[in-house]
Coordinates of C-alpha atoms in Angstrom, one line a residue:
Chain A
X1 CA 52.8 -110.0 123.0
X2 CA 53.3 -107.4 120.2
X3 CA 56.1 -105.0 120.9
X4 CA 55.8 -101.4 119.8
X5 CA 58.6 -99.0 118.8
X6 CA 58.0 -95.2 118.7
X7 CA 60.3 -92.2 118.8
X8 CA 61.4 -91.1 122.3
X9 CA 60.6 -87.4 121.6
X10 CA 59.3 -85.0 119.0
X11 CA 59.2 -81.2 118.8
X12 CA 56.5 -79.2 117.1
X13 CA 55.1 -75.6 116.9
X14 CA 51.6 -74.4 117.6
X15 CA 49.3 -74.8 114.7
X16 CA 51.3 -77.6 113.0
X17 CA 50.0 -81.1 112.3
X18 CA 51.9 -83.7 114.2
X19 CA 52.3 -87.3 113.1
X20 CA 53.7 -89.9 115.5
X21 CA 54.5 -93.3 114.0
X22 CA 54.5 -96.5 115.9
X23 CA 56.0 -99.8 114.6
X24 CA 54.4 -103.1 115.7
X25 CA 55.9 -105.7 113.4
X26 CA 54.6 -108.7 115.4
X27 CA 51.0 -107.6 115.6
X28 CA 48.5 -110.5 115.9
X29 CA 45.4 -110.9 113.8
X30 CA 43.1 -110.1 116.8
X31 CA 45.2 -107.2 118.1
X32 CA 43.9 -103.6 118.2
X33 CA 46.0 -100.5 118.1
X34 CA 45.3 -98.0 120.8
X35 CA 46.9 -94.6 121.7
X36 CA 46.9 -92.9 125.1
X37 CA 48.0 -89.4 126.2
X38 CA 49.5 -88.6 129.5
X39 CA 50.2 -85.2 131.1
X40 CA 52.7 -84.9 133.9
X41 CA 51.5 -86.3 137.2
X42 CA 48.2 -87.5 135.7
X43 CA 46.9 -90.8 134.5
X44 CA 46.9 -91.7 130.8
X45 CA 43.9 -90.8 128.8
X46 CA 42.4 -92.8 126.0
X47 CA 42.7 -91.0 122.6
X48 CA 41.8 -93.4 119.8
X49 CA 41.7 -97.0 118.8
X50 CA 41.6 -98.8 115.5
X51 CA 42.0 -102.1 113.8
X52 CA 42.7 -101.2 110.1
X53 CA 42.5 -98.3 107.6
X54 CA 41.6 -95.0 109.2
X55 CA 39.8 -93.9 112.3
X56 CA 39.0 -90.3 113.2
X57 CA 37.5 -88.7 116.2
X58 CA 37.2 -85.2 117.6
X59 CA 40.8 -85.3 118.9
X60 CA 42.9 -87.2 116.4
X61 CA 43.1 -89.5 113.4
X62 CA 44.7 -93.0 113.3
X63 CA 46.1 -94.3 110.1
X64 CA 46.8 -98.0 109.8
X65 CA 48.2 -99.5 106.6
X66 CA 47.0 -102.8 105.1
X67 CA 49.8 -104.9 106.7
X68 CA 49.1 -103.3 110.1
X69 CA 52.8 -103.4 111.0
X70 CA 52.7 -99.8 111.9
X71 CA 50.3 -97.0 112.7
X72 CA 50.4 -93.2 112.7
X73 CA 48.7 -91.0 115.2
X74 CA 47.9 -87.6 113.6
X75 CA 47.1 -84.6 115.8
X76 CA 45.8 -81.6 113.7
X77 CA 46.9 -78.1 114.5
X78 CA 48.5 -78.8 117.9
X79 CA 48.5 -76.3 120.7
X80 CA 50.7 -75.9 123.8
X81 CA 48.2 -78.0 125.7
X82 CA 49.0 -81.0 123.5
X83 CA 52.4 -81.2 125.1
X84 CA 52.4 -84.7 126.7
X85 CA 53.6 -88.2 126.4
X86 CA 51.8 -90.4 123.8
X87 CA 51.7 -94.1 124.1
X88 CA 51.1 -96.6 121.4
X89 CA 49.7 -100.0 122.6
X90 CA 48.8 -103.1 120.8
X91 CA 46.6 -105.7 122.5
X92 CA 43.5 -107.9 122.1
X93 CA 40.4 -108.5 124.2
X94 CA 41.6 -110.2 127.3
X95 CA 45.2 -109.2 126.7
X96 CA 47.5 -107.2 128.9
X97 CA 48.4 -103.6 128.2
X98 CA 52.1 -103.1 127.9
X99 CA 53.2 -99.5 128.1
X100 CA 56.6 -98.6 126.6
X101 CA 58.4 -95.3 127.2
X102 CA 56.1 -93.4 124.8
X103 CA 56.8 -90.4 122.7
X104 CA 57.3 -87.1 124.6
X105 CA 55.8 -84.4 122.4
X106 CA 56.8 -80.8 123.0
X107 CA 54.8 -78.1 121.4
X108 CA 56.4 -74.7 121.3
X109 CA 54.9 -71.3 120.7
Chain B
X1 CA 30.6 -87.2 136.8
X2 CA 31.8 -90.8 136.9
X3 CA 35.4 -91.5 137.4
X4 CA 38.2 -92.9 139.5
X5 CA 39.3 -91.2 142.7
X6 CA 42.8 -91.9 144.0
X7 CA 43.9 -90.7 147.4
X8 CA 46.0 -89.3 148.7
X9 CA 47.7 -87.4 145.8
X10 CA 51.0 -87.3 147.7
X11 CA 52.2 -89.8 150.3
X12 CA 55.3 -90.0 152.3
X13 CA 56.4 -93.2 154.0
X14 CA 59.2 -94.0 156.4
X15 CA 61.3 -97.0 155.7
X16 CA 59.8 -100.1 157.2
X17 CA 56.2 -98.9 157.2
X18 CA 53.3 -100.2 155.3
X19 CA 51.1 -97.7 153.5
X20 CA 47.7 -98.1 151.8
X21 CA 46.7 -96.3 148.6
X22 CA 43.0 -95.8 148.0
X23 CA 41.2 -96.3 144.7
X24 CA 37.5 -95.8 144.3
X25 CA 35.4 -95.9 141.1
X26 CA 31.8 -95.0 140.5
X27 CA 31.7 -96.2 136.9
X28 CA 30.3 -99.6 137.7
X29 CA 33.3 -101.2 136.1
X30 CA 34.0 -104.8 136.7
X31 CA 37.8 -104.8 136.4
X32 CA 40.3 -102.7 138.2
X33 CA 44.1 -102.4 138.0
X34 CA 47.1 -101.0 139.7
X35 CA 50.1 -99.7 137.8
X36 CA 53.4 -98.3 138.9
X37 CA 55.3 -95.6 136.9
X38 CA 58.9 -94.7 137.4
X39 CA 60.4 -91.4 136.0
X40 CA 60.7 -91.5 132.2
X41 CA 59.2 -95.0 132.0
X42 CA 56.0 -96.6 131.0
X43 CA 53.5 -98.2 133.3
X44 CA 54.0 -101.6 134.8
X45 CA 51.2 -103.8 136.1
X46 CA 51.2 -104.6 139.8
X47 CA 47.9 -106.4 140.4
X48 CA 44.5 -106.6 138.7
X49 CA 41.0 -107.8 139.7
X50 CA 38.3 -108.8 137.2
X51 CA 35.6 -109.5 139.8
X52 CA 34.9 -108.9 143.4
X53 CA 36.9 -111.1 145.8
X54 CA 39.3 -112.2 143.1
X55 CA 42.6 -110.7 142.0
X56 CA 45.7 -111.8 140.2
X57 CA 49.4 -110.7 140.3
X58 CA 50.7 -108.6 137.5
X59 CA 54.3 -108.3 136.4
X60 CA 55.7 -106.7 139.6
X61 CA 53.6 -107.9 142.5
X62 CA 56.3 -108.6 145.0
X63 CA 56.1 -106.3 148.0
X64 CA 52.5 -105.3 147.3
X65 CA 49.1 -106.6 148.4
X66 CA 45.5 -105.8 147.3
X67 CA 41.9 -106.6 148.3
X68 CA 38.7 -106.4 146.3
X69 CA 35.8 -106.6 148.9
X70 CA 33.6 -104.2 147.0
X71 CA 33.2 -103.6 143.3
X72 CA 33.9 -99.9 143.7
X73 CA 37.1 -100.2 145.7
X74 CA 40.6 -101.7 145.1
X75 CA 43.1 -100.5 147.7
X76 CA 46.8 -101.2 147.3
X77 CA 49.1 -101.8 150.2
X78 CA 52.8 -101.1 149.7
X79 CA 54.5 -103.2 152.3
X80 CA 57.9 -102.9 153.9
X81 CA 59.0 -105.8 151.7
X82 CA 58.9 -103.5 148.6
X83 CA 62.5 -102.5 148.3
X84 CA 62.1 -99.5 146.1
X85 CA 58.6 -98.1 146.6
X86 CA 59.1 -94.5 145.6
X87 CA 57.1 -94.1 142.4
X88 CA 53.9 -92.8 140.8
X89 CA 51.0 -95.2 141.4
X90 CA 48.0 -95.3 139.0
X91 CA 44.7 -97.1 139.4
X92 CA 42.6 -97.9 136.4
X93 CA 39.3 -99.7 135.5
X94 CA 37.5 -101.2 132.5
X95 CA 33.9 -102.2 132.0
X96 CA 34.8 -105.7 131.1
X97 CA 37.9 -107.7 131.7
X98 CA 41.5 -107.2 130.8
X99 CA 42.2 -105.9 127.4
X100 CA 39.0 -104.0 127.0
X101 CA 38.7 -103.0 123.4
X102 CA 35.8 -100.6 123.3
X103 CA 36.2 -97.4 125.3
X104 CA 39.6 -98.2 126.7
X105 CA 40.9 -97.9 130.2
X106 CA 39.9 -95.1 132.6
X107 CA 42.8 -94.0 134.9
X108 CA 42.8 -92.1 138.1
X109 CA 45.0 -89.1 138.7
X110 CA 47.6 -91.1 140.6
X111 CA 49.3 -91.1 144.0
X112 CA 52.9 -90.1 144.3
X113 CA 54.6 -92.1 147.0
X114 CA 58.0 -91.1 148.4
X115 CA 60.0 -93.0 151.0
X116 CA 61.7 -90.6 153.4

């Protein structure tokens, strides 16, 4: 099971771009990289998933270098409502999700 | 709209009592899961079920029990054998089995259980 490492917390201001990097040195060939967002007293919400290179959707972008040992979640122009905990997970089809502590992002006005 | 409904949102239990947390989904998903979250921590898997009438223990199953008699429902019972049951409980589902790649997991809004 690939272990992930991400910063415990990050601070940002409204309108800034936020990049959260996750390390997963032991990622397996068939593992995918997935990010979830969790607000207080709510369940996590799927944000984005990728295997290699770059993935973009209406919420975020995910950058994955060629060696896939890390990934970066990019949130463009954050607002106060983006204040949440962000989890980086690495797993494959049939594999178990392992949630670490996540990164607590605080967006200030 | 399709989704997962967990009830109640808040639950108080006296020591020595069993309590049952409800989880219902109308997504037609095959697999359902129960997680526990403690303050400042990530989620830990309690039980999961990939088909009706079948379920498996997760990482912290002791003191918990589940049933899966219907595809839509996956109730969790927290028994008196669970020594530290105060936590935030989350139910989730996926269209296919564990480790669903496309579309991710759908989570409910959780039940906060407090032992009084």
